[in-house]
Amino acid sequence: MKNRIFYLFLIGFLSLLTSCGTSKSKKHRPDITAYNNTKPVVEKLSDSVFLSGKNSFLKNKQGLWELYVEGDPLEIGFSTGALTDSLLQKQQRIFFSKITDLIPSKFQQKLLRQFLKWYNRKLYLNVPDEYQTEIYGISQYSSNEFDNIAPQYQRGLYLHAAHDIGHALQDLALVGCSSFAAWNEKSEDGNLILARNFDFYVNDAFAENKIVAFIKPKEGFPFMMVTWPGMIGAVSGMNLEGLTVTINASKSKIPLSAKTPISILTREILQHAKNLDEAIAIAKKRKVFVSESIMVGSANDNKAILIEVSPDKMDVYDVPNSDQLICSNHFQGEAFAADKRNLEQIANSHSEYRYERMQELLAETPKVNPEIASEILRNKDGLKNEVLGFGNEKALNQLLAHHGIIFKPKEKLVWISANPFQLGEFVCYDLNSIFDENQNTAKSFQKENLNITKDPFLETVAFQNFKKFKIEDHKLDSILKKKETVSTEFLQHYQALNPNYWVVYYKTGLYFYQKKEFLQAKLNFEKALSHEITTVPQKEEIEKYLKKVKRKLK
């Protein structure tokens, strides 16, 4: 990690020498002269209900924020910004505090800012004008608190590439998503059904204010997507034609500059495609800078495909002789069959394991319906129902998801999980009724009779212990970093909170290794290896520590 950060800052320093190449991007603003730039007036009915003309923003009883906006790109941007402004400013504080935690040095933060300006110098050339305009509209409501990072509009643009940049430069394990689709003989009614976990984790606070956005643009199809304040890109969504998009990250090489962010590409597909062919055509137009699988489902085709994209090539993975499609975090198409990075991802990460687990669960399920799909998304066990420990990334439910989502495209129905993770109630929405009605409403759009109940796991002692474990795990990380001393009782309690998770024994082993208590370190490293380790590199690291302590005990 340190080497990667050093590399990042080295590039940042070198970018100071090439700052002349960033002048255009720093001065760039979208052309809004063709639009009415009058800012909307918002009526606040309560702390959780806001109206502005036909547009609305409210928090439902499950804790999901529901946003409805319509108009041209600037109107959508202004209305979104005006309605969500307090949450927008809060979300940016949460995100940038995470950066500060990762990089506490002011000097290194300065280099990072310089690097971002250089790296994003061509970003505006790769984002369609309509989305630049929408980002501009929202950015006018963001705080000036972070103007030292970049001005409001540039900062809004940069944040849409944050996932891609982190993914490309540091290969951060922020995203480990799992998704599947079933149709014909594999779905209960023969119609397409899709489900996915969006395992994007910044911290717990980042997922507190999930937004279910319903957008009716002047050009393109009305659509919904799950998002967060300030984000106009699509990570999970469906349009009124019954076309769905979800994204799954894969292994990337480091590109030399930002191009089209994946979420902007998927937003374009969501807004402007009505079938699989049109989605593929849009994907072919854009150059991306990370590797990603885009699962596209279509009511008009009654099937799903994967559009697999990387900085160098694109492939379409179809399953003509199957009624199901599974996706984790590696490519499956012929174009990437011999790709070195993809093969490493399959061999060393937890992607293949989760892929096989979805295969296993779908094989046990003759016909998929929304309730069964939710059970699969919430599954916490490993292959052959092995107990993995809570939070293990080999599980489909890693207990960190930003959201789980289920689509029934033909019926235009979608279910989104309320907090926490994908454990809360899956709230159902009917796009037909939402976009058919004349909006300006102070009540939730949900179809309560179709909601899927919350996971019973929420009421268990095991879940309460998992929440305590997360707190103690952060404490132990700090203790290890500062090389402090704790009691044996603390370590025993820590392990008892999540006894089947290899991490509790690995970190305890590290603690004893630091204290030169090599026998205790050996016992804990051995116990860690007796559990299901998440990745091959992590297992190899524990094995190296075990060899070291054995040598010291001789």
Coordinates of C-alpha atoms in Angstrom, one line a residue:
M1 CA 0.0 0.0 0.0
K2 CA 2.8 2.4 0.9
N3 CA 4.6 1.7 -2.3
R4 CA 1.4 2.5 -4.3
I5 CA 0.8 5.7 -2.4
F6 CA 4.4 6.8 -3.0
Y7 CA 4.0 6.0 -6.7
L8 CA 0.8 8.1 -6.7
F9 CA 2.6 11.1 -5.1
L10 CA 5.6 10.7 -7.4
I11 CA 3.2 11.1 -10.4
G12 CA 1.6 14.0 -8.5
F13 CA 5.0 15.7 -8.1
L14 CA 5.9 15.2 -11.8
S15 CA 2.5 16.6 -12.7
L16 CA 3.6 20.0 -11.2
L17 CA 6.1 20.1 -14.0
T18 CA 3.4 19.6 -16.6
S19 CA 0.7 21.9 -15.1
C20 CA 0.5 23.8 -18.4
G21 CA -1.4 20.8 -19.8
T22 CA -4.2 21.3 -17.2
S23 CA -5.1 25.0 -17.9
K24 CA -7.9 24.2 -20.3
S25 CA -9.6 21.7 -18.0
K26 CA -9.3 24.1 -15.0
K27 CA -11.0 26.9 -16.9
H28 CA -13.6 24.7 -18.6
R29 CA -17.3 25.1 -17.9
P30 CA -20.2 23.6 -19.9
D31 CA -22.0 25.9 -22.2
I32 CA -25.4 26.6 -20.5
T33 CA -26.5 29.6 -22.7
A34 CA -29.2 27.5 -24.4
Y35 CA -30.9 26.8 -21.0
N36 CA -32.9 28.8 -18.5
N37 CA -30.5 29.3 -15.6
T38 CA -33.1 30.4 -13.1
K39 CA -32.6 28.5 -9.9
P40 CA -35.6 26.7 -8.4
V41 CA -37.4 27.6 -5.2
V42 CA -37.7 24.8 -2.7
E43 CA -40.6 24.5 -0.3
K44 CA -39.7 22.7 3.0
L45 CA -42.7 20.8 4.4
S46 CA -40.6 19.1 7.1
D47 CA -37.0 18.0 7.8
S48 CA -37.7 15.0 5.4
V49 CA -40.0 16.4 2.8
F50 CA -39.1 19.0 0.1
L51 CA -41.0 20.2 -2.9
S52 CA -40.1 22.3 -5.9
G53 CA -42.7 22.5 -8.7
K54 CA -43.2 19.0 -10.0
N55 CA -40.0 17.8 -8.3
S56 CA -39.8 16.3 -4.8
F57 CA -37.4 14.8 -2.3
L58 CA -38.5 12.9 0.7
K59 CA -37.4 10.3 3.2
N60 CA -39.6 7.2 3.5
K61 CA -40.3 5.3 6.6
Q62 CA -37.6 2.7 5.7
G63 CA -35.0 5.5 5.6
L64 CA -34.6 5.7 1.8
W65 CA -34.6 9.1 0.2
E66 CA -36.8 9.3 -2.9
L67 CA -36.0 12.0 -5.5
Y68 CA -38.2 12.9 -8.4
V69 CA -36.9 15.4 -10.9
E70 CA -37.7 16.3 -14.6
G71 CA -36.6 18.7 -17.3
D72 CA -33.6 19.5 -19.4
P73 CA -30.0 18.8 -18.1
L74 CA -29.6 22.1 -16.3
E75 CA -33.1 21.9 -14.8
I76 CA -32.4 18.4 -13.5
G77 CA -29.1 19.5 -12.1
F78 CA -30.4 22.6 -10.4
S79 CA -33.5 20.8 -9.0
T80 CA -31.4 17.9 -7.7
G81 CA -28.9 20.3 -6.1
A82 CA -31.5 22.5 -4.6
L83 CA -33.5 19.6 -3.1
T84 CA -30.6 17.6 -1.8
D85 CA -28.2 20.5 -0.9
S86 CA -27.7 19.7 2.8
L87 CA -27.1 16.0 2.1
L88 CA -24.8 16.9 -0.8
Q89 CA -22.6 18.9 1.4
K90 CA -22.6 16.2 4.1
Q91 CA -21.7 13.5 1.6
Q92 CA -18.7 15.4 0.3
R93 CA -17.4 15.9 3.9
I94 CA -17.8 12.1 4.5
F95 CA -15.9 11.3 1.2
F96 CA -13.1 13.8 1.7
S97 CA -12.7 12.7 5.4
K98 CA -12.0 9.2 4.1
I99 CA -9.2 10.6 1.9
T100 CA -7.8 12.4 4.9
D101 CA -7.8 9.2 6.9
L102 CA -6.0 7.4 4.1
I103 CA -3.5 10.3 3.5
P104 CA -3.1 12.3 6.7
S105 CA 0.0 14.2 5.4
K106 CA -0.8 17.8 4.3
F107 CA 2.1 17.7 1.9
Q108 CA 1.0 14.4 0.3
Q109 CA -2.6 15.7 0.1
K110 CA -1.3 18.7 -1.8
L111 CA 0.6 16.4 -4.3
L112 CA -2.6 14.4 -4.7
R113 CA -4.6 17.5 -5.6
Q114 CA -2.0 18.4 -8.2
F115 CA -2.0 14.8 -9.5
L116 CA -5.8 14.9 -9.8
K117 CA -5.7 18.1 -11.8
W118 CA -3.2 16.6 -14.2
Y119 CA -4.8 13.1 -14.4
N120 CA -8.3 14.6 -15.0
R121 CA -7.1 17.1 -17.6
K122 CA -9.0 15.3 -20.4
L123 CA -12.0 14.2 -18.4
Y124 CA -14.3 17.0 -19.6
L125 CA -13.6 15.9 -23.2
N126 CA -15.0 12.4 -22.4
V127 CA -18.2 13.3 -20.6
P128 CA -21.2 14.1 -22.8
D129 CA -22.3 17.7 -22.6
E130 CA -25.7 16.9 -21.1
Y131 CA -24.1 15.3 -18.1
Q132 CA -21.5 18.0 -17.7
T133 CA -24.4 20.5 -17.6
E134 CA -26.3 18.4 -15.0
I135 CA -23.1 18.1 -12.9
Y136 CA -22.6 21.8 -13.2
G137 CA -26.2 22.5 -12.0
I138 CA -25.7 20.2 -8.9
S139 CA -22.3 21.6 -8.2
Q140 CA -23.7 25.1 -7.6
Y141 CA -25.2 23.8 -4.3
S142 CA -22.0 22.1 -3.1
S143 CA -20.0 23.7 -0.3
N144 CA -17.0 26.0 -0.8
E145 CA -15.4 24.1 2.1
F146 CA -13.3 22.0 -0.4
D147 CA -12.4 24.6 -2.9
N148 CA -8.8 24.0 -2.1
I149 CA -9.2 20.6 -3.8
A150 CA -10.9 22.0 -6.9
P151 CA -13.6 24.6 -7.7
Q152 CA -17.2 23.4 -7.3
Y153 CA -17.8 22.2 -10.9
Q154 CA -14.4 20.6 -11.4
R155 CA -14.8 18.9 -8.0
G156 CA -18.2 17.5 -9.0
L157 CA -16.7 16.2 -12.2
Y158 CA -13.7 14.6 -10.5
L159 CA -16.0 12.8 -8.0
H160 CA -17.6 11.0 -10.9
A161 CA -14.2 9.6 -11.8
A162 CA -13.3 8.8 -8.1
H163 CA -14.3 5.1 -8.4
D164 CA -12.4 4.7 -11.6
I165 CA -9.3 6.5 -10.4
G166 CA -9.1 4.5 -7.1
H167 CA -9.8 1.3 -9.0
A168 CA -7.1 2.0 -11.6
L169 CA -4.3 3.5 -9.5
Q170 CA -4.4 1.6 -6.3
D171 CA -6.6 -1.3 -7.1
L172 CA -8.6 -0.5 -4.0
A173 CA -10.9 -3.2 -2.8
L174 CA -13.9 -0.8 -2.7
V175 CA -16.0 -2.9 -5.0
G176 CA -16.6 -6.6 -4.9
C177 CA -20.1 -6.8 -6.5
S178 CA -22.1 -9.9 -7.3
S179 CA -25.0 -10.0 -9.8
F180 CA -27.2 -12.6 -11.6
A181 CA -30.0 -12.8 -14.0
A182 CA -32.6 -15.5 -14.9
W183 CA -35.2 -15.8 -17.6
N184 CA -37.4 -18.4 -19.4
E185 CA -37.1 -21.7 -17.5
K186 CA -35.0 -20.3 -14.7
S187 CA -37.5 -17.6 -13.6
E188 CA -40.8 -18.2 -11.9
D189 CA -43.0 -16.6 -14.6
G190 CA -40.5 -16.9 -17.6
N191 CA -39.9 -13.2 -17.5
L192 CA -36.4 -11.7 -16.9
I193 CA -35.4 -11.1 -13.3
L194 CA -32.0 -9.6 -12.2
A195 CA -30.5 -9.0 -8.8
R196 CA -27.2 -7.5 -7.5
N197 CA -25.3 -6.5 -4.5
F198 CA -23.4 -3.2 -4.9
D199 CA -20.5 -3.8 -2.5
F200 CA -19.1 -0.3 -2.7
Y201 CA -17.8 0.7 0.7
V202 CA -16.2 4.0 1.8
N203 CA -17.4 3.9 5.4
D204 CA -20.7 3.3 7.3
A205 CA -21.7 7.0 7.1
F206 CA -21.4 7.0 3.3
A207 CA -24.3 4.6 2.8
E208 CA -26.6 6.3 5.4
N209 CA -28.3 8.6 2.8
K210 CA -29.2 6.3 -0.1
I211 CA -31.2 8.0 -2.8
V212 CA -33.7 6.3 -5.1
A213 CA -33.8 8.8 -8.0
F214 CA -36.6 8.9 -10.5
I215 CA -35.6 11.1 -13.4
K216 CA -37.7 12.2 -16.4
P217 CA -35.4 13.9 -18.9
K218 CA -36.5 15.9 -21.9
E219 CA -34.4 13.7 -24.1
G220 CA -34.3 9.9 -23.6
F221 CA -36.3 7.6 -21.5
P222 CA -37.5 8.2 -17.9
F223 CA -35.5 6.0 -15.5
M224 CA -34.7 5.2 -11.9
M225 CA -31.3 4.6 -10.3
V226 CA -29.9 4.1 -6.8
T227 CA -27.4 6.8 -6.0
W228 CA -26.0 9.1 -3.3
P229 CA -25.9 12.9 -3.0
G230 CA -24.0 14.5 -5.9
M231 CA -23.8 11.4 -8.0
I232 CA -25.5 11.5 -11.4
G233 CA -23.7 8.4 -12.8
A234 CA -25.6 5.1 -12.8
V235 CA -24.4 2.1 -10.8
S236 CA -27.8 0.3 -10.6
G237 CA -30.8 1.4 -12.6
M238 CA -33.8 0.6 -14.9
N239 CA -35.6 2.8 -17.5
L240 CA -39.2 2.8 -18.6
E241 CA -38.4 0.5 -21.5
G242 CA -37.4 -2.1 -19.0
L243 CA -33.7 -1.9 -19.7
T244 CA -31.4 -2.3 -16.7
V245 CA -27.7 -1.6 -16.0
T246 CA -25.4 -2.7 -13.2
I247 CA -21.6 -2.5 -13.0
N248 CA -19.0 -5.0 -11.6
A249 CA -15.4 -3.9 -11.4
S250 CA -12.6 -6.1 -12.8
K251 CA -8.8 -6.0 -12.8
S252 CA -7.3 -2.9 -14.5
K253 CA -4.0 -1.6 -15.7
I254 CA -2.9 2.0 -14.9
P255 CA -3.9 4.4 -17.7
L256 CA -2.2 7.7 -18.3
S257 CA -5.3 9.9 -18.1
A258 CA -9.0 9.8 -17.2
K259 CA -11.5 9.1 -20.0
T260 CA -15.2 8.3 -19.7
P261 CA -16.1 7.2 -16.1
I262 CA -18.0 3.9 -16.1
S263 CA -21.0 5.3 -14.3
I264 CA -21.4 8.0 -16.9
L265 CA -21.3 5.4 -19.7
T266 CA -24.0 3.4 -17.9
R267 CA -26.1 6.5 -17.3
E268 CA -26.0 7.2 -21.0
I269 CA -27.1 3.6 -21.7
L270 CA -29.8 3.8 -19.1
Q271 CA -31.2 7.1 -20.5
H272 CA -30.9 6.4 -24.2
A273 CA -31.1 2.7 -24.9
K274 CA -34.3 0.6 -25.2
N275 CA -32.7 -2.8 -26.0
L276 CA -29.5 -4.7 -25.9
D277 CA -28.3 -3.7 -29.4
E278 CA -28.7 0.0 -28.6
A279 CA -26.8 -0.5 -25.3
I280 CA -23.9 -2.1 -27.1
A281 CA -23.8 0.7 -29.7
I282 CA -23.5 3.3 -27.0
A283 CA -20.8 1.4 -25.2
K284 CA -18.8 1.2 -28.5
K285 CA -18.8 5.0 -28.7
R286 CA -17.0 5.6 -25.4
K287 CA -13.4 5.1 -24.3
V288 CA -13.1 4.1 -20.6
F289 CA -10.1 4.0 -18.4
V290 CA -10.8 1.0 -16.1
S291 CA -12.0 -2.6 -16.7
E292 CA -15.6 -3.2 -15.9
S293 CA -18.4 -5.7 -16.6
I294 CA -21.7 -4.0 -17.4
M295 CA -24.7 -6.3 -17.0
V296 CA -27.5 -5.1 -19.2
G297 CA -31.0 -6.6 -18.9
S298 CA -33.7 -6.0 -21.4
A299 CA -37.5 -6.5 -21.2
N300 CA -37.7 -6.2 -25.0
D301 CA -35.1 -9.0 -25.4
N302 CA -36.2 -10.9 -22.3
K303 CA -32.5 -11.7 -21.5
A304 CA -29.3 -10.2 -20.1
I305 CA -25.8 -9.8 -21.4
L306 CA -22.5 -8.6 -20.2
I307 CA -20.7 -5.7 -22.0
E308 CA -17.1 -6.2 -20.9
V309 CA -15.0 -3.1 -21.3
S310 CA -11.4 -2.2 -20.7
P311 CA -9.1 0.7 -21.8
D312 CA -8.0 -1.4 -24.7
K313 CA -10.9 -3.5 -25.9
M314 CA -14.6 -4.4 -25.5
D315 CA -16.4 -7.7 -25.7
V316 CA -20.1 -8.8 -25.4
Y317 CA -20.6 -11.9 -23.4
D318 CA -23.8 -13.7 -24.3
V319 CA -25.2 -17.0 -23.1
P320 CA -27.3 -18.2 -26.1
N321 CA -28.0 -21.7 -24.7
S322 CA -28.7 -20.7 -21.1
D323 CA -31.4 -19.1 -19.1
Q324 CA -29.2 -17.5 -16.5
L325 CA -26.2 -15.1 -16.4
I326 CA -23.8 -14.7 -13.4
C327 CA -21.3 -11.9 -12.9
S328 CA -18.7 -11.2 -10.1
N329 CA -15.4 -9.4 -10.7
H330 CA -13.7 -11.1 -13.6
F331 CA -14.3 -11.2 -17.4
Q332 CA -15.9 -14.2 -19.1
G333 CA -15.8 -13.4 -22.8
E334 CA -13.4 -14.7 -25.4
A335 CA -11.6 -11.3 -25.8
F336 CA -10.2 -11.5 -22.3
A337 CA -9.7 -15.3 -22.1
A338 CA -5.9 -15.0 -22.2
D339 CA -5.7 -11.6 -20.5
K340 CA -3.0 -11.8 -17.8
R341 CA -4.7 -9.4 -15.4
N342 CA -8.0 -11.2 -15.7
L343 CA -6.4 -14.6 -15.2
E344 CA -4.7 -13.2 -12.1
Q345 CA -8.0 -11.9 -10.8
I346 CA -9.6 -15.3 -11.2
A347 CA -6.7 -17.1 -9.5
N348 CA -6.0 -14.8 -6.7
S349 CA -9.1 -12.9 -5.7
H350 CA -12.5 -13.9 -4.2
S351 CA -14.3 -13.3 -7.5
E352 CA -14.3 -16.9 -8.8
Y353 CA -15.4 -18.1 -5.4
R354 CA -18.5 -15.9 -5.3
Y355 CA -19.2 -16.8 -9.0
E356 CA -19.3 -20.5 -8.0
R357 CA -21.4 -19.8 -5.0
M358 CA -24.0 -18.0 -7.2
Q359 CA -23.9 -21.0 -9.5
E360 CA -24.5 -23.3 -6.5
L361 CA -27.4 -21.3 -5.1
L362 CA -29.1 -20.9 -8.5
A363 CA -28.7 -24.7 -9.2
E364 CA -30.6 -25.3 -5.9
T365 CA -33.4 -22.9 -7.0
P366 CA -35.4 -24.2 -10.0
K367 CA -37.4 -20.9 -10.4
V368 CA -36.2 -17.5 -9.3
N369 CA -38.7 -14.9 -8.0
P370 CA -38.0 -11.6 -6.1
E371 CA -38.2 -13.3 -2.7
I372 CA -35.7 -16.0 -3.7
A373 CA -33.4 -13.4 -5.3
S374 CA -33.4 -11.4 -2.0
E375 CA -32.4 -14.6 -0.1
I376 CA -29.5 -15.2 -2.5
L377 CA -28.3 -11.6 -2.1
R378 CA -28.5 -11.9 1.7
N379 CA -26.6 -15.3 1.8
K380 CA -23.6 -15.1 4.2
D381 CA -22.2 -18.6 3.8
G382 CA -19.6 -20.1 1.5
L383 CA -19.5 -23.0 -0.9
K384 CA -21.4 -26.0 0.4
N385 CA -22.8 -23.7 3.1
E386 CA -19.5 -23.4 4.8
V387 CA -19.5 -20.9 7.7
L388 CA -17.1 -18.0 6.6
G389 CA -17.4 -15.6 9.5
F390 CA -19.2 -12.3 9.1
G391 CA -17.7 -9.8 6.7
N392 CA -15.7 -12.3 4.6
E393 CA -15.6 -11.1 1.0
K394 CA -16.0 -14.6 -0.3
A395 CA -19.6 -14.4 0.8
L396 CA -22.3 -12.9 -1.5
N397 CA -23.4 -10.9 1.6
Q398 CA -20.2 -9.3 2.9
L399 CA -22.2 -7.1 5.3
L400 CA -20.9 -3.9 3.7
A401 CA -23.1 -3.4 0.6
H402 CA -24.2 0.1 -0.3
H403 CA -27.4 -1.5 -1.6
G404 CA -29.0 -4.7 -2.9
I405 CA -31.4 -4.4 -5.8
I406 CA -33.8 -6.6 -7.7
F407 CA -35.4 -5.9 -11.1
K408 CA -38.4 -7.3 -12.9
P409 CA -38.0 -5.4 -16.2
K410 CA -41.1 -6.4 -18.1
E411 CA -43.3 -5.4 -15.2
K412 CA -41.2 -2.2 -14.6
L413 CA -40.8 -3.3 -10.9
V414 CA -37.7 -2.7 -8.8
W415 CA -36.9 -3.5 -5.2
I416 CA -34.2 -1.6 -3.3
S417 CA -32.8 -2.6 0.1
A418 CA -33.2 -0.2 3.0
N419 CA -30.3 0.0 5.5
P420 CA -28.3 -1.6 6.8
F421 CA -26.6 -3.1 3.8
Q422 CA -29.0 -5.5 2.0
L423 CA -30.6 -6.6 5.2
G424 CA -33.3 -4.0 5.5
E425 CA -36.7 -4.2 3.9
F426 CA -36.6 -4.4 0.1
V427 CA -38.8 -1.5 -0.9
C428 CA -40.8 -2.0 -4.2
Y429 CA -41.4 0.7 -6.8
D430 CA -43.5 0.6 -10.0
L431 CA -42.0 2.8 -12.7
N432 CA -45.2 2.7 -14.8
S433 CA -47.2 4.4 -12.0
I434 CA -44.4 6.8 -11.0
F435 CA -43.8 8.2 -14.5
D436 CA -47.5 8.1 -15.5
E437 CA -48.7 10.4 -12.7
N438 CA -48.4 14.2 -12.5
Q439 CA -45.9 14.6 -9.8
N440 CA -45.6 17.0 -6.8
T441 CA -46.2 14.6 -4.0
A442 CA -45.4 14.5 -0.3
K443 CA -45.8 10.8 0.0
S444 CA -43.6 7.8 -0.8
F445 CA -43.8 6.2 -4.3
Q446 CA -43.4 2.7 -2.9
K447 CA -45.8 -0.3 -3.4
E448 CA -46.0 -1.4 0.2
N449 CA -47.9 -4.6 -0.6
L450 CA -45.0 -5.8 -2.8
N451 CA -42.2 -5.1 -0.3
I452 CA -39.9 -7.9 0.8
T453 CA -39.5 -8.1 4.6
K454 CA -36.3 -7.3 6.3
D455 CA -33.7 -10.1 7.0
P456 CA -34.4 -11.9 10.3
F457 CA -30.7 -11.9 10.9
L458 CA -31.1 -8.2 12.0
E459 CA -32.7 -9.4 15.2
T460 CA -30.0 -11.9 16.2
V461 CA -27.3 -11.7 18.8
A462 CA -24.8 -12.6 16.0
F463 CA -25.7 -9.4 14.1
Q464 CA -25.3 -7.3 17.3
N465 CA -21.9 -9.0 17.9
F466 CA -20.9 -8.2 14.3
K467 CA -21.6 -4.5 14.9
K468 CA -19.5 -4.6 18.1
F469 CA -16.8 -6.5 16.1
K470 CA -16.5 -3.7 13.6
I471 CA -15.8 -1.2 16.4
E472 CA -13.2 -3.5 18.1
D473 CA -11.6 -4.3 14.7
H474 CA -11.0 -0.5 14.1
K475 CA -9.5 -0.3 17.6
L476 CA -7.2 -3.2 17.0
D477 CA -6.0 -1.6 13.7
S478 CA -5.1 1.5 15.6
I479 CA -3.4 -0.5 18.3
L480 CA -1.3 -2.4 15.7
K481 CA -0.4 0.8 13.9
K482 CA 0.7 2.6 17.1
K483 CA 2.2 -0.6 18.6
E484 CA 0.3 -0.2 21.8
T485 CA -0.5 -2.8 24.4
V486 CA -3.9 -4.3 25.2
S487 CA -5.1 -6.9 27.6
T488 CA -5.5 -10.6 26.8
E489 CA -9.2 -10.1 27.7
F490 CA -9.6 -7.5 24.9
L491 CA -8.2 -9.9 22.3
Q492 CA -10.3 -12.8 23.6
H493 CA -13.5 -10.7 23.4
Y494 CA -12.5 -9.4 20.0
Q495 CA -12.2 -13.0 18.7
A496 CA -15.4 -14.1 20.4
L497 CA -17.4 -11.5 18.5
N498 CA -16.7 -13.1 15.1
P499 CA -15.2 -16.5 15.9
N500 CA -15.4 -18.0 12.4
Y501 CA -13.6 -15.1 10.6
W502 CA -10.0 -15.7 9.8
V503 CA -9.1 -12.0 10.3
V504 CA -9.6 -12.0 14.1
Y505 CA -6.9 -14.6 14.4
Y506 CA -4.6 -13.0 11.9
K507 CA -4.7 -9.6 13.5
T508 CA -4.2 -11.2 17.0
G509 CA -1.2 -13.1 15.6
L510 CA 0.2 -9.8 14.3
Y511 CA -0.2 -8.3 17.8
F512 CA 1.7 -11.0 19.5
Y513 CA 4.3 -10.9 16.7
Q514 CA 4.9 -7.2 17.4
K515 CA 5.2 -8.1 21.1
K516 CA 7.7 -10.9 20.3
E517 CA 5.4 -13.4 22.0
F518 CA 6.1 -15.8 19.1
L519 CA 4.3 -18.9 20.5
Q520 CA 1.0 -17.0 20.8
A521 CA 1.6 -15.5 17.4
K522 CA 2.2 -19.0 16.0
L523 CA -1.0 -20.4 17.5
N524 CA -3.1 -17.5 16.1
F525 CA -1.6 -17.7 12.6
E526 CA -2.3 -21.4 12.5
K527 CA -5.9 -20.8 13.6
A528 CA -6.3 -18.2 10.9
L529 CA -5.2 -20.7 8.3
S530 CA -7.7 -23.2 9.5
H531 CA -10.5 -20.8 8.3
E532 CA -11.5 -19.7 4.8
I533 CA -9.0 -17.0 3.8
T534 CA -10.4 -14.4 1.5
T535 CA -7.6 -14.2 -1.2
V536 CA -4.5 -16.1 -2.2
P537 CA -2.1 -13.2 -1.4
Q538 CA -3.6 -12.9 2.1
K539 CA -3.1 -16.6 2.7
E540 CA 0.5 -16.4 1.5
E541 CA 1.2 -13.5 3.8
I542 CA 0.0 -15.5 6.9
E543 CA 2.1 -18.4 5.8
K544 CA 5.1 -16.2 5.6
Y545 CA 4.5 -14.9 9.1
L546 CA 4.1 -18.5 10.3
K547 CA 7.5 -19.5 8.8
K548 CA 9.1 -16.5 10.6
V549 CA 7.7 -17.3 14.0
K550 CA 8.7 -21.0 13.7
R551 CA 12.2 -19.9 12.9
K552 CA 12.3 -17.6 15.9
L553 CA 10.9 -20.4 18.2
K554 CA 13.8 -22.8 17.3

